[in-house]
Amino acid sequence: MKDPIGMTGARLEIRANVVSGLVPHITNLQKSAEMAKVEAVSVVPSVLAAAQSVLTESQRENGVAVIDFGAATTGIAIYEEGDLQHLAVIPMGGQNVTNDLAIGLRTDPEIAEVVKLAHARFGSDTLGEVETKVEKQTYKFNQEEIDEIVQARDTKRFLKQVLKN
């Protein structure tokens, strides 16, 4: 029911999304906001805030999934007929890929981050070696090795697992 005002019914049912967070984390967020002299109106998962800022009402009505891929977490919000149908926050993000690259390429995390961003920008269309310049020094890495490390995270399997839950 989109607009139940004025209707009478025999029973009441609810399908709800419950989002939980650890009390110490939420308390720390609220204290930080108070110290910064900012009034927090509400606390929401970042993927819901992202969805609120980028989606139109017609997109929510037609059905859409928002994936907020952050450094430490990945958030997913799925809307259908204007309502939130599914929400998940998984403790895996871009920092995991950076760490994988740093270990796999035997390099510093700062250099691995540059390689990751270049890979995201250009994909694996490049063959042979990839050159990356960091602080006037040039580093060379094998593209196949980069692809293998990045694909080891198996993003498709990860998303299927998230959407299944």
PDB file of C-alpha atoms in Angstrom:
ATOM      1  CA  MET A   1       0.000   0.000   0.000  1.00  0.00           C
ATOM      2  CA  LYS A   2       1.453   3.291  -1.054  1.00  0.00           C
ATOM      3  CA  ASP A   3      -1.181   5.410   0.717  1.00  0.00           C
ATOM      4  CA  PRO A   4      -3.112   3.534   3.454  1.00  0.00           C
ATOM      5  CA  ILE A   5      -4.559   6.683   5.079  1.00  0.00           C
ATOM      6  CA  GLY A   6      -8.288   6.305   5.707  1.00  0.00           C
ATOM      7  CA  MET A   7      -8.353   2.573   5.049  1.00  0.00           C
ATOM      8  CA  THR A   8      -9.322  -0.033   7.619  1.00  0.00           C
ATOM      9  CA  GLY A   9      -7.885  -3.501   7.793  1.00  0.00           C
ATOM     10  CA  ALA A  10      -8.205  -6.799   9.628  1.00  0.00           C
ATOM     11  CA  ARG A  11      -4.501  -7.469  10.190  1.00  0.00           C
ATOM     12  CA  LEU A  12      -1.205  -5.621  10.219  1.00  0.00           C
ATOM     13  CA  GLU A  13       1.965  -6.956   8.620  1.00  0.00           C
ATOM     14  CA  ILE A  14       5.333  -5.372   8.050  1.00  0.00           C
ATOM     15  CA  ARG A  15       8.319  -6.060   5.862  1.00  0.00           C
ATOM     16  CA  ALA A  16      11.173  -4.009   7.218  1.00  0.00           C
ATOM     17  CA  ASN A  17      14.867  -3.484   6.698  1.00  0.00           C
ATOM     18  CA  VAL A  18      16.762  -3.383   9.978  1.00  0.00           C
ATOM     19  CA  VAL A  19      20.141  -1.715   9.882  1.00  0.00           C
ATOM     20  CA  SER A  20      22.323  -2.196  12.921  1.00  0.00           C
ATOM     21  CA  GLY A  21      25.557  -0.637  14.013  1.00  0.00           C
ATOM     22  CA  LEU A  22      27.828  -1.024  16.982  1.00  0.00           C
ATOM     23  CA  VAL A  23      26.849   1.432  19.723  1.00  0.00           C
ATOM     24  CA  PRO A  24      30.438   2.596  20.387  1.00  0.00           C
ATOM     25  CA  HIS A  25      30.915   3.464  16.707  1.00  0.00           C
ATOM     26  CA  ILE A  26      27.675   5.424  16.503  1.00  0.00           C
ATOM     27  CA  THR A  27      28.420   7.163  19.822  1.00  0.00           C
ATOM     28  CA  ASN A  28      31.874   8.153  18.536  1.00  0.00           C
ATOM     29  CA  LEU A  29      30.301   9.567  15.362  1.00  0.00           C
ATOM     30  CA  GLN A  30      27.810  11.592  17.380  1.00  0.00           C
ATOM     31  CA  LYS A  31      30.544  12.890  19.729  1.00  0.00           C
ATOM     32  CA  SER A  32      32.691  13.866  16.743  1.00  0.00           C
ATOM     33  CA  ALA A  33      29.793  15.786  15.236  1.00  0.00           C
ATOM     34  CA  GLU A  34      29.146  17.576  18.541  1.00  0.00           C
ATOM     35  CA  MET A  35      32.835  18.496  18.888  1.00  0.00           C
ATOM     36  CA  ALA A  36      32.738  19.954  15.372  1.00  0.00           C
ATOM     37  CA  LYS A  37      29.606  21.900  16.408  1.00  0.00           C
ATOM     38  CA  VAL A  38      27.540  20.070  13.787  1.00  0.00           C
ATOM     39  CA  GLU A  39      24.048  18.830  14.556  1.00  0.00           C
ATOM     40  CA  ALA A  40      23.507  15.324  13.225  1.00  0.00           C
ATOM     41  CA  VAL A  41      19.884  15.035  12.127  1.00  0.00           C
ATOM     42  CA  SER A  42      20.135  11.284  11.564  1.00  0.00           C
ATOM     43  CA  VAL A  43      22.664   8.501  11.191  1.00  0.00           C
ATOM     44  CA  VAL A  44      22.338   6.460   7.995  1.00  0.00           C
ATOM     45  CA  PRO A  45      24.543   3.966   6.155  1.00  0.00           C
ATOM     46  CA  SER A  46      26.707   5.721   3.579  1.00  0.00           C
ATOM     47  CA  VAL A  47      25.170   3.764   0.700  1.00  0.00           C
ATOM     48  CA  LEU A  48      21.734   5.217   1.578  1.00  0.00           C
ATOM     49  CA  ALA A  49      23.205   8.714   1.651  1.00  0.00           C
ATOM     50  CA  ALA A  50      24.833   8.046  -1.730  1.00  0.00           C
ATOM     51  CA  ALA A  51      21.544   6.741  -3.141  1.00  0.00           C
ATOM     52  CA  GLN A  52      19.707   9.807  -1.843  1.00  0.00           C
ATOM     53  CA  SER A  53      22.178  12.105  -3.562  1.00  0.00           C
ATOM     54  CA  VAL A  54      22.389  10.398  -6.964  1.00  0.00           C
ATOM     55  CA  LEU A  55      19.031   8.742  -7.661  1.00  0.00           C
ATOM     56  CA  THR A  56      15.915  10.317  -9.069  1.00  0.00           C
ATOM     57  CA  GLU A  57      12.448   9.258  -7.950  1.00  0.00           C
ATOM     58  CA  SER A  58      11.785   7.642 -11.351  1.00  0.00           C
ATOM     59  CA  GLN A  59      14.960   5.559 -11.020  1.00  0.00           C
ATOM     60  CA  ARG A  60      13.791   4.299  -7.635  1.00  0.00           C
ATOM     61  CA  GLU A  61      10.359   3.536  -9.087  1.00  0.00           C
ATOM     62  CA  ASN A  62      11.787   1.629 -12.073  1.00  0.00           C
ATOM     63  CA  GLY A  63      14.234  -0.327  -9.922  1.00  0.00           C
ATOM     64  CA  VAL A  64      17.901   0.350  -9.433  1.00  0.00           C
ATOM     65  CA  ALA A  65      20.929  -0.862  -7.491  1.00  0.00           C
ATOM     66  CA  VAL A  66      23.481   1.538  -6.029  1.00  0.00           C
ATOM     67  CA  ILE A  67      26.935   0.201  -5.236  1.00  0.00           C
ATOM     68  CA  ASP A  68      29.093   2.428  -3.046  1.00  0.00           C
ATOM     69  CA  PHE A  69      32.600   0.995  -3.391  1.00  0.00           C
ATOM     70  CA  GLY A  70      34.676   2.593  -0.642  1.00  0.00           C
ATOM     71  CA  ALA A  71      38.147   2.003   0.726  1.00  0.00           C
ATOM     72  CA  ALA A  72      37.200  -0.354   3.565  1.00  0.00           C
ATOM     73  CA  THR A  73      33.602  -1.301   2.799  1.00  0.00           C
ATOM     74  CA  THR A  74      31.242  -1.810  -0.120  1.00  0.00           C
ATOM     75  CA  GLY A  75      27.615  -0.806   0.316  1.00  0.00           C
ATOM     76  CA  ILE A  76      24.738  -1.974  -1.849  1.00  0.00           C
ATOM     77  CA  ALA A  77      21.198  -0.576  -1.859  1.00  0.00           C
ATOM     78  CA  ILE A  78      18.507  -2.015  -4.122  1.00  0.00           C
ATOM     79  CA  TYR A  79      15.300  -0.098  -4.845  1.00  0.00           C
ATOM     80  CA  GLU A  80      12.156  -1.371  -6.530  1.00  0.00           C
ATOM     81  CA  GLU A  81       8.853   0.451  -7.001  1.00  0.00           C
ATOM     82  CA  GLY A  82      10.270   3.371  -5.025  1.00  0.00           C
ATOM     83  CA  ASP A  83      11.062   1.326  -1.904  1.00  0.00           C
ATOM     84  CA  LEU A  84      14.322   0.050  -0.487  1.00  0.00           C
ATOM     85  CA  GLN A  85      14.295  -3.719  -0.976  1.00  0.00           C
ATOM     86  CA  HIS A  86      17.782  -4.701   0.145  1.00  0.00           C
ATOM     87  CA  LEU A  87      20.711  -3.103   1.922  1.00  0.00           C
ATOM     88  CA  ALA A  88      24.115  -4.637   2.612  1.00  0.00           C
ATOM     89  CA  VAL A  89      27.467  -3.327   3.777  1.00  0.00           C
ATOM     90  CA  ILE A  90      30.363  -5.707   3.291  1.00  0.00           C
ATOM     91  CA  PRO A  91      33.772  -5.228   4.931  1.00  0.00           C
ATOM     92  CA  MET A  92      35.691  -5.284   1.648  1.00  0.00           C
ATOM     93  CA  GLY A  93      36.672  -2.339  -0.493  1.00  0.00           C
ATOM     94  CA  GLY A  94      39.288  -0.733  -2.678  1.00  0.00           C
ATOM     95  CA  GLN A  95      41.939  -0.883   0.024  1.00  0.00           C
ATOM     96  CA  ASN A  96      41.805  -4.687  -0.189  1.00  0.00           C
ATOM     97  CA  VAL A  97      42.706  -4.512  -3.899  1.00  0.00           C
ATOM     98  CA  THR A  98      45.518  -2.064  -3.137  1.00  0.00           C
ATOM     99  CA  ASN A  99      46.899  -4.395  -0.457  1.00  0.00           C
ATOM    100  CA  ASP A 100      46.644  -7.375  -2.827  1.00  0.00           C
ATOM    101  CA  LEU A 101      48.592  -5.459  -5.471  1.00  0.00           C
ATOM    102  CA  ALA A 102      51.236  -4.319  -2.975  1.00  0.00           C
ATOM    103  CA  ILE A 103      51.814  -7.914  -1.864  1.00  0.00           C
ATOM    104  CA  GLY A 104      51.541  -9.474  -5.332  1.00  0.00           C
ATOM    105  CA  LEU A 105      53.774  -6.920  -7.047  1.00  0.00           C
ATOM    106  CA  ARG A 106      56.153  -6.714  -4.064  1.00  0.00           C
ATOM    107  CA  THR A 107      55.894  -2.941  -3.878  1.00  0.00           C
ATOM    108  CA  ASP A 108      54.832  -0.169  -1.518  1.00  0.00           C
ATOM    109  CA  PRO A 109      51.102   0.440  -0.954  1.00  0.00           C
ATOM    110  CA  GLU A 110      51.453   3.983  -2.366  1.00  0.00           C
ATOM    111  CA  ILE A 111      52.746   2.599  -5.656  1.00  0.00           C
ATOM    112  CA  ALA A 112      50.119  -0.161  -5.649  1.00  0.00           C
ATOM    113  CA  GLU A 113      47.407   2.511  -5.292  1.00  0.00           C
ATOM    114  CA  VAL A 114      48.694   4.320  -8.402  1.00  0.00           C
ATOM    115  CA  VAL A 115      48.770   1.010 -10.305  1.00  0.00           C
ATOM    116  CA  LYS A 116      45.203   0.202  -9.140  1.00  0.00           C
ATOM    117  CA  LEU A 117      43.863   3.583 -10.265  1.00  0.00           C
ATOM    118  CA  ALA A 118      45.589   3.251 -13.636  1.00  0.00           C
ATOM    119  CA  HIS A 119      44.129  -0.269 -14.013  1.00  0.00           C
ATOM    120  CA  ALA A 120      40.660   1.032 -13.168  1.00  0.00           C
ATOM    121  CA  ARG A 121      41.032   3.853 -15.678  1.00  0.00           C
ATOM    122  CA  PHE A 122      42.466   1.864 -18.584  1.00  0.00           C
ATOM    123  CA  GLY A 123      41.422  -1.699 -17.775  1.00  0.00           C
ATOM    124  CA  SER A 124      43.357  -4.663 -19.062  1.00  0.00           C
ATOM    125  CA  ASP A 125      43.396  -3.581 -22.707  1.00  0.00           C
ATOM    126  CA  THR A 126      47.082  -2.757 -22.373  1.00  0.00           C
ATOM    127  CA  LEU A 127      49.429  -5.632 -23.125  1.00  0.00           C
ATOM    128  CA  GLY A 128      52.973  -6.143 -21.895  1.00  0.00           C
ATOM    129  CA  GLU A 129      54.351  -3.822 -19.261  1.00  0.00           C
ATOM    130  CA  VAL A 130      52.662  -1.003 -17.407  1.00  0.00           C
ATOM    131  CA  GLU A 131      54.778   1.977 -16.452  1.00  0.00           C
ATOM    132  CA  THR A 132      53.857   3.999 -13.381  1.00  0.00           C
ATOM    133  CA  LYS A 133      55.602   7.155 -12.267  1.00  0.00           C
ATOM    134  CA  VAL A 134      55.644   7.987  -8.552  1.00  0.00           C
ATOM    135  CA  GLU A 135      57.741  10.870  -7.236  1.00  0.00           C
ATOM    136  CA  LYS A 136      60.007  11.099 -10.302  1.00  0.00           C
ATOM    137  CA  GLN A 137      60.713   7.359 -10.252  1.00  0.00           C
ATOM    138  CA  THR A 138      59.339   5.006 -12.900  1.00  0.00           C
ATOM    139  CA  TYR A 139      58.127   1.520 -11.980  1.00  0.00           C
ATOM    140  CA  LYS A 140      57.333  -1.221 -14.495  1.00  0.00           C
ATOM    141  CA  PHE A 141      54.869  -4.057 -13.891  1.00  0.00           C
ATOM    142  CA  ASN A 142      53.572  -6.878 -16.064  1.00  0.00           C
ATOM    143  CA  GLN A 143      49.943  -6.238 -17.124  1.00  0.00           C
ATOM    144  CA  GLU A 144      49.033  -9.936 -16.956  1.00  0.00           C
ATOM    145  CA  GLU A 145      50.262 -10.094 -13.366  1.00  0.00           C
ATOM    146  CA  ILE A 146      48.198  -7.016 -12.434  1.00  0.00           C
ATOM    147  CA  ASP A 147      45.100  -8.525 -14.084  1.00  0.00           C
ATOM    148  CA  GLU A 148      45.596 -11.806 -12.243  1.00  0.00           C
ATOM    149  CA  ILE A 149      45.903 -10.059  -8.853  1.00  0.00           C
ATOM    150  CA  VAL A 150      42.887  -7.805  -9.392  1.00  0.00           C
ATOM    151  CA  GLN A 151      40.713 -10.606 -10.767  1.00  0.00           C
ATOM    152  CA  ALA A 152      41.625 -12.848  -7.822  1.00  0.00           C
ATOM    153  CA  ARG A 153      39.157 -10.793  -5.756  1.00  0.00           C
ATOM    154  CA  ASP A 154      36.516 -12.162  -8.162  1.00  0.00           C
ATOM    155  CA  THR A 155      34.170  -9.181  -8.047  1.00  0.00           C
ATOM    156  CA  LYS A 156      31.312 -11.014  -9.796  1.00  0.00           C
ATOM    157  CA  ARG A 157      31.325 -13.806  -7.215  1.00  0.00           C
ATOM    158  CA  PHE A 158      31.535 -11.189  -4.452  1.00  0.00           C
ATOM    159  CA  LEU A 159      28.486  -9.301  -5.782  1.00  0.00           C
ATOM    160  CA  LYS A 160      26.493 -12.502  -6.270  1.00  0.00           C
ATOM    161  CA  GLN A 161      27.192 -13.438  -2.662  1.00  0.00           C
ATOM    162  CA  VAL A 162      26.101 -10.002  -1.450  1.00  0.00           C
ATOM    163  CA  LEU A 163      22.900 -10.014  -3.466  1.00  0.00           C
ATOM    164  CA  LYS A 164      22.082 -13.578  -2.372  1.00  0.00           C
ATOM    165  CA  ASN A 165      22.134 -12.515   1.297  1.00  0.00           C
TER     166      ASN A 165
END
